[in-house]
Backbone as numpy.savetxt, mean C-alpha at the origin, in Angstrom:
# Nx Ny Nz CAx CAy CAz Cx Cy Cz
-8.17 -0.24 24.02 -9.50 0.29 24.12 -9.73 1.00 22.41
-10.69 0.52 21.65 -11.00 1.34 20.50 -11.70 2.36 20.50
-11.24 3.49 19.72 -11.97 4.65 19.95 -12.24 5.20 18.56
-13.45 5.77 18.28 -14.10 6.28 17.06 -14.39 7.51 17.16
-13.84 8.57 16.21 -14.11 9.89 16.27 -15.01 10.40 15.00
-16.01 10.96 15.37 -16.78 11.94 14.56 -16.37 13.11 14.05
-15.86 13.27 12.91 -15.13 14.60 12.64 -16.27 15.32 11.57
-16.24 16.67 11.59 -16.96 17.41 10.96 -16.35 18.71 10.86
-16.59 19.31 9.39 -16.41 20.54 9.26 -17.45 21.29 8.42
-17.31 22.52 7.91 -18.40 23.35 7.43 -18.79 22.92 6.02
-17.89 22.81 4.97 -18.34 22.72 3.78 -17.82 21.16 3.24
-16.64 21.04 3.04 -16.12 19.80 2.34 -16.29 18.61 3.09
-16.31 18.59 4.49 -16.65 17.48 5.31 -17.58 17.78 6.20
-18.83 17.91 5.97 -20.06 18.13 7.05 -20.34 17.17 7.99
-20.16 15.93 7.69 -20.41 14.84 8.65 -19.94 13.52 8.26
-19.60 12.70 9.04 -19.56 11.09 8.92 -20.26 10.47 9.83
-21.21 9.61 9.31 -21.77 8.40 10.26 -20.98 7.26 10.18
-21.13 6.15 11.07 -20.51 5.04 10.86 -21.23 3.86 11.45
-20.65 2.78 11.28 -21.44 1.58 11.75 -20.23 0.66 12.50
-20.61 0.35 13.74 -19.80 -0.45 14.64 -20.75 -1.75 15.11
-19.99 -2.76 15.12 -20.96 -3.95 15.52 -22.25 -4.33 15.00
-22.39 -3.91 13.80 -23.69 -4.04 13.09 -24.64 -2.90 13.56
-24.35 -1.80 14.23 -25.30 -0.89 14.62 -24.79 0.43 14.13
-25.82 1.34 13.30 -25.26 2.41 12.89 -25.48 3.74 13.71
-24.38 4.43 13.98 -24.54 5.56 14.95 -25.09 6.74 14.22
-25.58 7.85 14.88 -26.13 8.96 14.15 -25.30 9.74 13.48
-25.56 10.49 12.40 -24.79 11.42 11.77 -24.75 12.78 12.64
-23.69 13.37 12.83 -23.62 14.61 13.42 -23.10 15.68 12.35
-23.81 16.62 12.46 -23.77 17.94 11.25 -23.39 19.14 11.99
-22.32 20.07 11.32 -22.14 21.26 11.95 -23.45 22.23 11.75
-23.26 23.34 12.49 -24.56 24.22 12.32 -24.73 24.68 10.92
-23.55 24.66 10.21 -23.83 25.31 8.87 -24.74 24.56 7.93
-24.23 23.11 8.27 -25.08 22.30 7.33 -26.42 22.27 7.75
-26.83 22.14 9.15 -28.26 21.94 9.57 -28.87 23.28 9.24
-28.43 24.39 9.12 -28.95 25.72 8.88 -29.74 25.69 7.58
-31.13 26.01 7.67 -31.84 25.91 6.47 -31.43 26.79 5.40
-30.77 27.67 5.55 -30.14 28.99 4.59 -28.95 28.26 3.73
-28.44 26.93 4.27 -27.32 26.38 3.38 -27.78 25.16 2.53
-27.63 25.51 1.31 -27.99 24.45 0.14 -27.50 23.12 0.23
-28.14 22.07 0.73 -27.61 20.73 0.78 -27.75 19.71 -0.24
-28.18 20.46 -1.44 -28.65 19.67 -2.58 -27.12 19.01 -3.22
-26.08 19.94 -3.04 -25.06 19.59 -3.61 -24.14 18.36 -2.87
-24.69 17.94 -1.75 -24.04 16.96 -0.89 -24.29 15.64 -1.26
-23.27 14.63 -1.27 -23.28 13.36 -1.54 -22.69 12.43 -0.55
-23.37 11.46 -0.18 -22.85 10.51 0.98 -22.03 9.37 0.17
-20.92 9.01 0.44 -20.12 8.16 -0.09 -19.87 6.94 0.85
-20.63 5.85 0.61 -20.21 4.68 1.54 -18.85 4.28 1.73
-18.26 3.94 2.47 -16.94 3.41 2.53 -16.71 2.43 3.85
-15.39 1.88 3.67 -14.98 0.95 4.74 -13.53 1.37 4.93
-13.31 1.11 6.35 -11.85 1.38 6.78 -11.21 0.00 6.93
-10.09 -0.15 6.36 -9.25 -1.35 6.53 -7.88 -1.14 7.03
-6.95 -1.99 7.71 -5.68 -1.75 7.77 -4.92 -3.16 7.58
-3.81 -3.10 7.17 -2.98 -4.23 7.11 -1.51 -3.82 7.88
-1.45 -4.45 8.79 -0.35 -4.02 9.79 -0.06 -2.71 9.90
-1.34 -1.87 10.18 -1.15 -0.44 10.37 -1.10 0.25 9.07
-0.99 -0.35 7.99 -1.06 0.63 6.67 -2.53 0.57 6.51
-3.15 1.89 6.64 -4.56 1.92 6.58 -5.08 2.49 5.27
-6.34 1.94 5.00 -6.83 2.41 3.67 -8.31 2.63 3.88
-8.83 3.41 2.98 -10.28 3.66 2.92 -10.64 2.95 1.35
-11.58 2.04 1.79 -12.14 0.95 0.74 -13.48 1.48 0.09
-13.64 1.75 -1.35 -14.83 2.12 -1.66 -15.50 1.09 -2.86
-16.63 0.78 -2.88 -17.32 -0.24 -3.78 -17.58 0.70 -5.01
-16.70 0.42 -6.05 -16.81 1.24 -7.23 -17.23 0.25 -8.33
-17.83 -0.67 -8.21 -18.08 -1.71 -9.03 -19.10 -1.46 -10.20
-19.87 -0.15 -10.06 -20.84 0.29 -11.06 -20.14 1.23 -12.03
-18.97 1.42 -11.92 -18.40 2.56 -12.65 -16.85 1.94 -12.99
-16.40 2.21 -14.16 -15.15 1.80 -14.51 -14.08 2.82 -14.39
-14.50 4.00 -13.89 -13.41 5.19 -13.32 -13.79 5.38 -12.06
-12.70 5.73 -11.12 -12.97 6.14 -9.74 -13.97 7.31 -9.64
-14.98 7.03 -8.63 -15.99 7.92 -8.40 -15.51 9.30 -7.61
-14.25 9.26 -7.26 -13.67 10.47 -6.56 -12.73 10.84 -7.21
-12.15 12.16 -7.23 -11.12 12.82 -7.79 -10.00 12.53 -7.00
-8.72 12.68 -7.53 -7.40 12.86 -6.48 -7.48 13.52 -5.58
-7.98 14.90 -5.86 -8.35 15.76 -4.70 -9.27 15.49 -3.70
-10.34 15.06 -4.03 -11.35 14.38 -3.00 -10.63 13.22 -2.01
-9.94 12.33 -2.69 -9.16 11.29 -1.99 -8.44 11.82 -1.09
-7.59 13.00 -1.35 -6.73 13.41 -0.38 -7.43 14.01 0.68
-8.53 14.62 0.57 -9.52 15.11 1.70 -10.03 14.02 2.52
-10.27 12.72 1.97 -10.77 11.49 2.73 -9.52 11.17 3.64
-8.29 11.32 3.06 -7.32 10.79 3.75 -6.99 11.70 4.98
-7.22 12.79 5.13 -6.72 13.53 6.07 -7.38 13.23 7.50
-6.26 13.03 8.26 -6.44 12.61 9.49 -7.18 13.47 10.65
-7.08 14.72 10.28 -7.58 15.76 11.05 -9.21 16.24 10.55
-9.20 16.18 9.53 -10.63 16.84 8.75 -11.46 15.70 8.04
-10.71 14.57 7.89 -11.28 13.55 6.97 -11.40 12.11 7.75
-11.46 11.08 7.04 -11.67 9.66 7.78 -10.21 9.32 8.26
-9.09 9.71 7.37 -7.72 9.46 7.89 -7.26 8.01 7.20
-6.10 7.94 6.46 -5.73 6.82 5.66 -4.34 7.12 4.92
-3.72 5.99 4.75 -2.56 6.15 3.71 -2.85 6.31 2.32
-4.30 6.01 1.73 -4.66 5.91 0.62 -6.18 5.48 0.59
-6.73 5.70 -0.58 -8.22 5.44 -0.97 -7.95 4.28 -2.31
-8.71 3.17 -1.89 -8.61 1.96 -2.67 -10.09 1.96 -3.49
-10.10 1.93 -4.66 -11.53 1.59 -5.43 -11.44 0.06 -5.89
-12.61 -0.63 -5.66 -13.11 -1.86 -6.27 -13.67 -1.87 -7.64
-13.25 -1.92 -8.53 -13.85 -1.31 -9.95 -14.20 -2.77 -10.70
-15.05 -2.75 -11.72 -15.42 -3.86 -12.36 -14.07 -4.62 -13.21
-14.08 -5.91 -13.29 -12.97 -6.60 -13.73 -12.50 -6.27 -15.14
-11.46 -6.13 -15.67 -10.94 -5.96 -16.87 -9.69 -6.93 -17.09
-9.38 -7.06 -18.43 -8.34 -8.13 -18.89 -8.60 -9.31 -18.40
-9.95 -9.78 -18.33 -10.20 -11.08 -17.89 -10.28 -11.52 -16.43
-10.08 -10.33 -15.75 -9.99 -10.51 -14.27 -11.32 -10.29 -13.56
-11.60 -10.88 -12.27 -12.64 -10.61 -11.54 -13.01 -9.04 -11.09
-12.03 -8.39 -10.76 -11.91 -7.01 -10.41 -10.83 -6.34 -10.67
-11.04 -4.84 -10.76 -9.92 -4.04 -11.01 -9.50 -3.05 -9.78
-8.34 -3.01 -9.48 -7.74 -1.98 -8.36 -7.41 -0.66 -8.80
-7.98 0.22 -8.38 -7.00 1.67 -8.59 -7.11 2.27 -7.07
-6.26 3.23 -6.88 -5.67 3.56 -5.94 -5.08 5.13 -5.77
-5.54 5.92 -4.85 -4.70 7.19 -4.73 -4.14 7.31 -3.18
-2.59 7.61 -3.56 -2.13 7.82 -2.16 -2.67 8.95 -1.39
-2.29 9.22 -0.26 -2.90 10.48 0.46 -2.37 11.82 0.04
-1.42 11.85 -0.94 -0.94 13.02 -1.48 -1.68 13.18 -3.05
-2.69 12.53 -3.14 -3.07 12.27 -4.50 -2.81 11.82 -5.83
-1.45 11.20 -5.50 -0.80 10.23 -6.76 -1.42 9.23 -6.74
-1.22 8.23 -8.09 -1.62 7.09 -8.17 -0.79 6.16 -8.28
-0.36 5.20 -7.47 0.58 4.06 -7.57 0.05 3.04 -8.47
1.00 2.21 -9.06 0.78 1.15 -9.78 -0.18 0.08 -9.04
0.40 -0.20 -7.75 -0.13 -1.46 -6.86 0.34 -1.22 -5.41
-0.23 -1.77 -4.57 0.05 -1.61 -3.11 -0.31 -3.12 -2.65
0.83 -3.48 -2.05 0.72 -4.93 -1.48 -0.19 -5.02 -0.08
0.15 -4.20 0.68 -0.89 -4.34 1.88 -2.22 -3.96 1.44
-2.28 -2.98 0.57 -3.75 -2.38 0.05 -4.39 -3.53 -0.92
-3.73 -4.44 -1.57 -4.49 -5.38 -2.23 -5.25 -6.69 -1.20
-4.29 -6.66 -0.16 -4.85 -7.72 0.86 -6.32 -7.24 1.42
-6.12 -5.75 1.78 -7.44 -5.31 2.39 -8.49 -5.30 1.29
-8.07 -5.15 -0.22 -9.08 -5.14 -1.06 -9.63 -6.32 -1.21
-8.90 -7.61 -0.97 -9.52 -8.95 -1.06 -10.40 -9.45 -0.07
-10.09 -8.72 1.10 -10.97 -8.81 2.36 -12.12 -8.19 2.03
-12.17 -6.78 1.47 -13.36 -6.03 1.29 -14.35 -6.53 0.27
-13.71 -7.20 -0.90 -14.47 -7.88 -1.87 -15.45 -9.01 -1.21
-14.67 -9.77 -0.22 -15.45 -10.99 0.37 -16.73 -10.06 1.09
-16.51 -9.02 1.80 -17.86 -8.31 2.07 -18.98 -7.84 0.99
-18.21 -7.40 0.04 -19.12 -7.03 -1.17 -20.04 -8.30 -1.66
-19.31 -9.36 -1.62 -20.05 -10.46 -2.18 -20.68 -11.24 -1.03
-20.47 -10.70 0.13 -21.34 -11.26 1.28 -20.53 -12.75 1.49
-19.50 -12.89 1.30 -18.75 -14.29 1.65 -18.70 -14.48 3.03
-18.29 -15.74 3.52 -18.06 -16.05 5.00 -16.88 -15.78 5.11
-16.29 -15.15 6.24 -15.06 -14.70 6.48 -14.08 -15.78 6.58
-14.35 -16.87 6.68 -13.61 -18.13 7.17 -13.40 -18.93 5.73
-13.98 -18.33 4.71 -13.95 -18.88 3.36 -12.58 -18.82 2.68
-12.22 -19.75 1.92 -10.94 -19.79 1.14 -11.32 -19.35 -0.22
-10.89 -18.05 -0.75 -11.44 -17.62 -1.94 -10.15 -16.90 -2.70
-10.17 -17.33 -4.03 -9.10 -16.81 -4.67 -9.68 -15.67 -5.77
-9.11 -14.51 -5.84 -9.61 -13.73 -6.77 -8.30 -13.31 -7.82
-8.82 -12.82 -9.02 -7.83 -12.41 -9.89 -8.39 -10.73 -9.90
-7.19 -9.97 -9.68 -7.52 -8.58 -9.60 -6.52 -7.76 -10.61
-6.95 -6.91 -11.51 -6.26 -6.40 -12.44 -5.58 -4.87 -11.95
-4.29 -4.78 -12.00 -3.80 -3.54 -11.37 -2.92 -2.93 -12.38
-2.43 -1.66 -11.92 -1.44 -0.83 -12.80 -0.32 -1.68 -13.09
0.01 -2.84 -12.27 1.36 -3.52 -12.36 0.92 -4.98 -12.96
-0.22 -5.08 -13.42 -0.87 -6.42 -14.08 -1.76 -7.23 -13.19
-2.02 -8.48 -13.44 -2.73 -9.32 -12.88 -2.19 -9.80 -11.53
-2.64 -9.57 -10.38 -2.49 -10.01 -8.99 -3.69 -10.88 -8.59
-3.13 -11.93 -7.85 -4.02 -13.12 -7.41 -3.95 -13.15 -6.00
-4.64 -12.77 -5.08 -4.71 -12.96 -3.65 -5.77 -14.14 -3.39
-5.38 -14.76 -2.27 -6.20 -15.91 -1.82 -6.36 -15.81 -0.38
-7.60 -15.83 0.20 -7.89 -15.49 1.55 -7.79 -17.11 2.02
-7.19 -17.03 3.64 -6.80 -18.23 4.19 -8.11 -18.28 5.30
-8.08 -19.50 5.79 -9.11 -19.95 6.86 -8.57 -19.28 8.17
-7.46 -19.00 8.26 -6.94 -18.49 9.48 -6.91 -17.01 9.56
-7.58 -16.36 8.49 -7.81 -14.90 8.32 -6.60 -14.26 7.65
-5.60 -14.86 7.41 -4.58 -14.14 6.65 -4.72 -14.12 4.98
-4.08 -13.67 4.20 -4.31 -13.55 2.74 -2.93 -13.69 2.25
-2.78 -14.59 1.44 -1.73 -14.78 0.48 -1.57 -14.35 -0.98
-0.85 -13.62 -1.36 -0.97 -12.72 -2.50 0.15 -13.30 -3.53
-0.07 -13.51 -4.66 0.86 -14.07 -5.79 0.99 -12.79 -6.26
2.26 -12.33 -5.93 2.72 -10.79 -6.48 3.36 -10.93 -7.86
3.60 -12.04 -8.42 4.19 -12.42 -9.74 5.75 -12.00 -9.65
6.51 -12.25 -10.59 7.85 -12.07 -10.49 8.40 -10.68 -10.39
9.52 -10.57 -9.73 10.28 -9.29 -9.51 10.80 -8.81 -10.91
10.68 -7.58 -10.93 11.30 -6.72 -12.29 12.77 -6.19 -11.74
13.83 -6.67 -12.46 15.04 -6.22 -12.02 15.81 -5.47 -13.15
15.49 -5.57 -14.23 16.11 -4.45 -15.12 15.94 -3.24 -14.85
17.27 -2.56 -14.93 17.01 -1.08 -14.39 16.36 -0.37 -15.14
16.06 -0.42 -16.48 15.16 0.55 -17.16 13.72 0.24 -16.93
13.57 -0.73 -16.42 11.94 -1.33 -16.18 11.60 -0.88 -14.92
12.61 -0.84 -13.93 12.19 -0.50 -12.48 11.41 0.98 -12.33
11.68 1.93 -13.09 12.88 2.33 -13.66 13.92 2.90 -12.82
15.24 3.14 -13.30 16.24 3.86 -12.64 17.43 3.90 -13.74
18.06 5.10 -13.41 19.15 5.25 -14.37 20.43 4.64 -13.91
20.25 3.78 -12.72 21.44 3.12 -12.20 21.68 2.12 -13.29
23.20 1.78 -13.50 23.53 0.80 -14.29 23.48 -0.64 -13.52
23.19 -1.54 -14.57 23.30 -3.00 -13.98 24.67 -3.44 -13.34
24.72 -4.19 -12.40 26.07 -4.53 -11.67 26.20 -5.81 -11.87
24.88 -6.74 -11.96 25.20 -8.20 -12.14 24.11 -8.70 -13.22
24.10 -10.06 -13.28 23.11 -10.86 -14.07 22.71 -12.02 -13.47
21.41 -12.02 -13.13 20.82 -12.90 -12.24 20.89 -14.45 -12.89
21.42 -15.37 -12.31 21.84 -16.51 -12.77 20.54 -17.36 -13.49
19.39 -17.26 -12.65 18.36 -18.16 -12.95 17.48 -17.62 -14.13
17.41 -16.27 -14.20 16.50 -15.66 -15.18 17.41 -14.90 -16.39
18.73 -14.78 -16.11 19.58 -13.98 -17.09 19.21 -12.69 -17.03
18.55 -12.17 -16.16 18.14 -10.55 -16.17 19.23 -9.85 -15.52
19.52 -8.85 -16.14 20.51 -7.78 -15.49 19.86 -6.91 -14.34
20.60 -6.58 -13.20 19.99 -6.12 -12.28 20.93 -5.05 -11.62
20.60 -3.98 -11.05 21.49 -3.11 -10.26 21.24 -3.53 -8.71
22.28 -4.13 -8.35 22.46 -4.99 -7.08 23.59 -4.09 -6.35
23.16 -3.50 -5.13 24.10 -2.67 -4.43 25.01 -1.73 -5.28
24.33 -0.81 -6.10 24.94 0.03 -6.98 25.08 1.24 -5.97
26.02 2.23 -6.27 26.14 3.22 -5.52 25.31 4.43 -5.79
24.66 4.93 -4.53 23.93 6.19 -4.75 24.33 7.09 -3.68
24.43 8.33 -3.93 24.75 9.47 -2.72 23.54 10.24 -2.43
23.17 10.02 -1.21 21.89 10.80 -0.70 22.11 11.46 0.69
21.80 12.61 0.82 21.99 13.27 2.30 23.43 13.32 2.53
24.45 13.29 1.59 25.66 13.46 1.91 26.58 12.09 2.16
25.76 10.82 2.06 26.43 9.70 2.24 26.14 8.72 1.19
27.13 7.87 0.89 27.33 7.10 -0.12 26.51 5.60 0.42
25.56 5.31 -0.36 24.92 3.97 0.00 24.86 2.90 -1.17
24.73 1.71 -0.70 24.75 0.51 -1.59 23.38 0.06 -1.93
22.68 0.62 -2.92 21.40 0.46 -3.27 21.08 -0.65 -4.20
20.11 -1.41 -4.18 19.54 -2.54 -5.01 18.13 -2.09 -5.45
18.01 -2.18 -6.65 16.69 -1.48 -7.56 15.90 -2.61 -7.89
14.50 -2.80 -7.23 13.62 -3.79 -7.52 12.08 -3.19 -7.92
11.63 -3.76 -8.82 10.16 -3.18 -8.96 9.26 -4.59 -8.73
8.14 -4.34 -8.05 7.40 -5.26 -7.71 5.68 -4.90 -8.37
6.07 -4.12 -9.56 4.94 -3.38 -10.16 5.08 -1.81 -9.70
5.50 -1.58 -8.71 6.23 -0.23 -8.27 7.74 -0.27 -7.90
8.25 0.83 -7.82 9.81 0.86 -8.04 10.12 0.99 -6.36
11.13 0.08 -6.22 11.76 0.18 -4.60 13.22 0.17 -4.89
13.90 1.06 -3.90 15.38 1.01 -3.76 15.59 0.64 -2.47
16.41 -0.41 -2.24 16.78 -1.24 -0.95 18.09 -0.80 -0.49
18.32 -0.50 0.88 19.51 -0.18 1.26 19.59 -1.14 2.54
20.69 -1.90 2.86 21.07 -2.52 4.08 21.85 -1.67 5.03
21.48 -1.66 6.23 22.16 -0.98 7.27 22.51 -2.03 8.45
23.20 -1.62 9.24 23.99 -2.19 10.35 22.90 -2.07 11.63
22.46 -1.01 11.80 21.50 -0.66 12.82 20.32 0.23 12.34
19.31 -0.34 12.41 17.93 0.40 11.82 17.57 1.47 12.66
17.96 1.47 13.85 17.64 2.52 14.94 18.62 3.49 15.19
19.76 3.39 14.76 20.70 4.32 14.73 21.39 4.90 13.30
20.47 4.95 12.28 21.09 5.17 10.98 21.72 6.77 11.35
22.64 7.29 10.47 23.28 8.29 10.25 23.66 8.64 9.01
22.90 9.45 8.17 21.93 10.60 8.68 20.61 9.62 9.03
19.70 10.17 9.77 18.32 9.40 10.40 17.39 8.94 9.33
16.73 8.10 9.28 15.72 7.49 8.35 14.91 8.63 7.87
14.37 9.54 8.78 13.83 10.63 8.54 14.27 11.63 7.72
15.67 11.56 7.65 16.42 12.44 6.82 16.59 12.09 5.49
17.20 10.71 5.25 17.51 10.32 4.11 16.32 9.73 3.33
15.20 9.13 3.97 14.00 8.85 3.41 13.39 9.48 2.31
13.34 10.77 2.44 12.54 11.69 1.46 13.67 12.13 0.46
14.84 12.22 0.69 16.00 12.52 -0.31 16.14 11.45 -1.40
16.05 10.00 -0.75 16.11 8.87 -1.61 14.88 8.85 -2.50
13.63 9.08 -1.96 12.31 9.06 -2.68 12.39 9.83 -3.93
13.19 11.16 -3.90 12.99 11.91 -4.75 14.39 12.11 -5.53
15.21 11.10 -5.34 16.62 11.26 -5.89 16.44 10.81 -7.54
17.25 11.89 -8.20 17.17 12.02 -9.60 17.52 10.67 -10.52
18.02 9.80 -9.65 18.41 8.53 -10.35 17.09 7.67 -10.43
16.06 8.01 -9.90 14.91 7.44 -9.93 13.69 8.21 -10.61
13.54 8.06 -11.94 12.74 9.26 -12.75 11.17 9.24 -12.27
10.74 8.24 -11.88 9.28 8.15 -11.43 9.22 8.05 -9.77
10.40 8.63 -9.22 10.37 8.39 -7.67 10.69 7.02 -7.24
10.53 6.99 -5.93 10.89 5.45 -5.36 10.40 5.37 -4.09
10.16 4.03 -3.61 9.81 3.70 -2.45 11.17 3.29 -2.00
11.57 3.91 -0.72 12.88 3.59 -0.20 12.89 2.75 1.16
13.47 1.65 1.15 13.30 0.48 2.31 14.80 0.56 2.79
14.93 0.63 4.14 16.20 0.57 5.02 15.99 -0.75 5.64
16.97 -1.71 5.92 17.02 -3.14 6.02 18.18 -3.54 7.11
17.72 -4.05 8.12 18.57 -4.74 9.00 18.36 -6.24 8.96
19.38 -6.94 8.66 19.45 -8.39 8.74 19.49 -9.12 10.16
18.43 -9.81 10.64 18.49 -10.17 11.93 18.95 -11.76 11.86
18.74 -12.41 10.72 19.30 -13.78 10.54 18.95 -14.01 8.84
19.47 -15.38 8.41 19.28 -15.48 7.19 17.83 -15.58 6.68
16.86 -15.70 7.87 15.52 -15.75 7.40 14.58 -14.86 8.08
15.15 -13.85 8.54 14.58 -12.98 9.37 15.27 -11.39 9.16
14.36 -10.50 8.52 14.83 -9.39 8.26 13.92 -8.14 8.91
14.34 -7.05 9.11 13.69 -5.91 9.86 13.85 -4.69 9.03
12.83 -4.16 8.68 12.74 -2.76 7.57 11.99 -1.81 8.07
12.31 -0.53 7.67 11.54 0.60 7.52 11.39 1.22 6.17
10.34 1.80 6.00 9.85 2.33 4.33 9.46 3.56 4.55
9.92 4.42 3.57 9.61 5.75 3.30 8.84 5.44 1.80
7.61 5.59 2.05 6.76 5.15 0.74 6.64 6.51 -0.23
6.90 6.24 -1.51 6.56 7.04 -2.61 5.07 7.82 -2.61
5.02 9.00 -2.34 3.84 9.82 -2.04 3.00 9.63 -0.82
3.41 8.83 0.09 3.13 8.64 1.45 3.85 9.00 2.63
5.21 8.97 2.26 6.13 9.22 3.53 6.32 7.94 4.39
6.59 8.23 5.65 6.82 6.76 6.38 5.55 6.08 6.82
5.53 4.81 6.66 4.33 4.13 6.99 4.74 2.81 7.77
3.70 2.38 8.39 3.73 1.22 9.24 4.16 -0.06 8.54
3.91 -0.26 7.23 3.96 -1.34 6.45 3.92 -1.30 5.08
4.48 -1.96 4.25 4.55 -1.80 2.71 4.83 -3.24 2.29
3.64 -3.95 1.60 3.85 -5.20 1.26 4.66 -5.51 0.10
4.59 -4.64 -0.85 5.32 -4.63 -2.07 6.81 -4.41 -1.67
7.05 -3.59 -0.67 8.59 -3.37 -0.22 8.97 -4.58 0.58
8.14 -5.20 1.45 8.83 -6.29 1.95 9.11 -7.60 0.80
8.39 -7.46 -0.15 8.57 -8.45 -1.32 10.12 -7.96 -1.83
10.28 -6.80 -2.03 11.46 -6.40 -2.72 12.67 -6.47 -2.01
12.53 -6.21 -0.55 13.49 -6.30 0.22 13.89 -7.89 0.38
13.14 -8.96 0.15 13.52 -10.24 0.41 14.37 -10.62 -0.99
13.85 -10.13 -2.01 14.47 -10.24 -3.50 15.91 -9.72 -3.48
16.14 -8.41 -2.84 17.22 -7.89 -2.52 18.18 -8.61 -1.66
17.68 -9.17 -0.69 18.55 -9.67 0.35 19.00 -11.20 -0.37
18.34 -11.77 -1.08 18.65 -12.94 -1.69 19.75 -12.66 -2.82
19.43 -11.68 -3.58 20.26 -11.55 -4.67 21.77 -10.90 -4.36
21.67 -10.39 -2.98 23.09 -9.87 -2.41 23.77 -11.08 -1.52
23.16 -12.22 -1.28 23.39 -13.22 -0.65 23.36 -13.01 1.10
22.60 -12.06 1.29 22.35 -11.74 2.87 21.48 -12.53 3.53
20.40 -13.22 2.79 19.39 -13.98 3.28 18.90 -15.04 2.39
17.96 -15.93 2.90 17.38 -16.87 2.10 16.13 -16.28 1.32
15.61 -17.31 0.17 14.54 -16.67 -0.42 13.28 -16.65 0.21
13.02 -17.51 1.53 11.95 -17.26 2.37 12.18 -16.55 3.56
11.51 -15.56 3.85 11.86 -14.63 5.17 10.72 -14.19 5.94
10.83 -14.12 7.04 10.06 -13.22 7.94 10.45 -11.73 7.83
9.62 -10.80 7.46 10.20 -9.37 7.23 9.19 -8.85 8.49
10.06 -8.16 9.30 9.41 -7.21 10.43 9.27 -5.83 10.19
8.01 -5.38 10.08 7.82 -3.91 9.81 7.31 -3.25 10.91
7.37 -1.92 11.14 6.94 -1.18 12.29 5.52 -1.77 12.71
4.70 -2.27 11.78 3.35 -2.57 12.03 3.10 -4.08 12.33
4.22 -4.82 12.00 4.04 -6.26 12.39 4.88 -6.91 11.43
4.29 -8.47 11.24 5.33 -9.26 10.24 4.55 -9.68 9.00
5.38 -9.88 8.06 4.90 -10.36 6.82 5.77 -11.59 6.56
5.22 -12.58 5.69 5.73 -13.91 5.36 6.41 -14.02 3.93
7.25 -13.90 3.38 7.54 -13.62 2.00 8.41 -14.90 1.43
7.95 -15.31 0.45 8.71 -16.25 -0.33 8.81 -16.02 -1.66
10.12 -16.01 -2.20 10.51 -15.93 -3.57 10.69 -17.22 -4.07
9.73 -17.82 -4.59 9.76 -19.02 -5.21 10.90 -19.37 -6.32
11.56 -20.13 -6.14 12.66 -20.39 -7.21 11.98 -21.21 -8.17
10.85 -21.99 -8.27 10.43 -22.72 -9.28 9.64 -22.04 -10.23
8.96 -20.96 -9.81 8.03 -20.07 -10.68 8.65 -18.54 -10.88
9.50 -18.28 -10.18 9.97 -16.86 -9.92 9.10 -15.99 -9.29
8.14 -16.42 -8.70 6.98 -15.45 -8.39 7.31 -15.33 -6.94
6.98 -14.09 -6.47 7.00 -13.80 -5.07 5.69 -13.89 -4.31
5.62 -14.45 -3.19 4.35 -14.74 -2.40 4.36 -14.21 -0.96
3.39 -13.36 -0.94 3.30 -12.78 0.59 2.22 -12.93 1.30
2.42 -13.22 2.53 1.30 -13.65 3.43 1.28 -12.84 4.57
-0.14 -12.17 4.96 -0.14 -11.34 6.15 -1.54 -11.13 6.26
-1.92 -10.27 7.17 -3.38 -9.82 7.64 -4.03 -8.77 6.91
-5.32 -8.60 6.89 -6.03 -7.69 6.74 -7.29 -7.44 7.22
-7.63 -6.38 8.09 -8.51 -6.35 9.14 -9.53 -5.02 8.88
-10.83 -5.26 8.84 -11.88 -4.13 8.67 -11.77 -3.51 10.28
-11.80 -2.09 10.23 -11.58 -1.26 11.36 -13.15 -0.65 11.52
-13.57 0.00 10.66 -15.05 0.42 10.59 -15.52 0.73 9.40
-16.96 1.12 9.13 -17.57 1.66 8.11 -18.44 2.75 8.18
-18.68 3.38 7.22 -19.58 4.61 7.43 -19.87 5.33 6.02
-20.33 6.63 6.12 -20.80 7.38 5.06 -19.78 8.82 5.17
-19.23 9.03 4.20 -18.52 10.20 3.98 -19.17 11.35 2.99
-19.57 12.57 3.56 -20.38 13.37 3.02 -19.72 14.44 2.30
-19.68 14.62 0.88 -18.82 15.44 0.29 -19.61 16.58 -0.47
-19.15 17.90 -0.56 -19.82 18.80 -1.37 -19.09 18.67 -2.88
-20.08 18.49 -3.70 -19.76 18.03 -5.13 -19.43 19.64 -5.83
-19.58 20.68 -5.23 -19.14 21.83 -5.86 -17.76 22.20 -6.03
């Protein structure tokens, strides 16, 4: 059963209205807002849509009339609050295209930090753009989207899934970035890479592979994901903020189920544990292939579900296929003061 909650507080979040199955439900306000003594001239209603990709949930905003996000990082954090706001892992803005692309993607994590890109998020953005353009949901459409990681190309599929050309992985330690030293040279690209380099975290030595998919990832393979010692919740935040990763890191812990099936958990930079991470799943397959643990094409099982990842040997690009679903839409009323 799907449940929708109307959240309200006195000043920063007076009310949220929402649309479900094409019907707009009424806005509920607190007494403070309804009171004629309260000046409501500073309130502004921001339309939004809530999307999720394997449980990694985002608030999407049509920002196509401005080249800068219409919300500050602080406001985005309030939007993401699961008790006093809409709730989400981040806020994604659909901005006008730059660098010859159809659109530009900007994003704030729920802590107010701004990542270069988000794999699950860009699938949700592609689906949201179809709504903005009033496209048929079964249409096959390809978009070029400029991100902090460069141009990314998502394609919507007839079955509702979205395939994203994530581009080539970045392996050179200084470009990830990490201060870890390269341990090998990749045969196909001649790029140096830190594959299973030693990192000590929470009192344990780990063999870590550093990969960037436009944002940085540290991948560690474990024998049993459910019985890690120290626990995932302990080592995850330590790895995220480890000094060998000067811009912090997304930390993935992976169990190999077969040569074509990997299971992972992720501690995301700026968001903590999430149900899914698209760029992380891509980085995991790259790391598994580099270390000889798996093939270049794998199913990656995350807490929120499966992604299909293919690191194509012909063009060195990583292709991610997975779902993106609209949950609800509405208006968020903020105090501009």
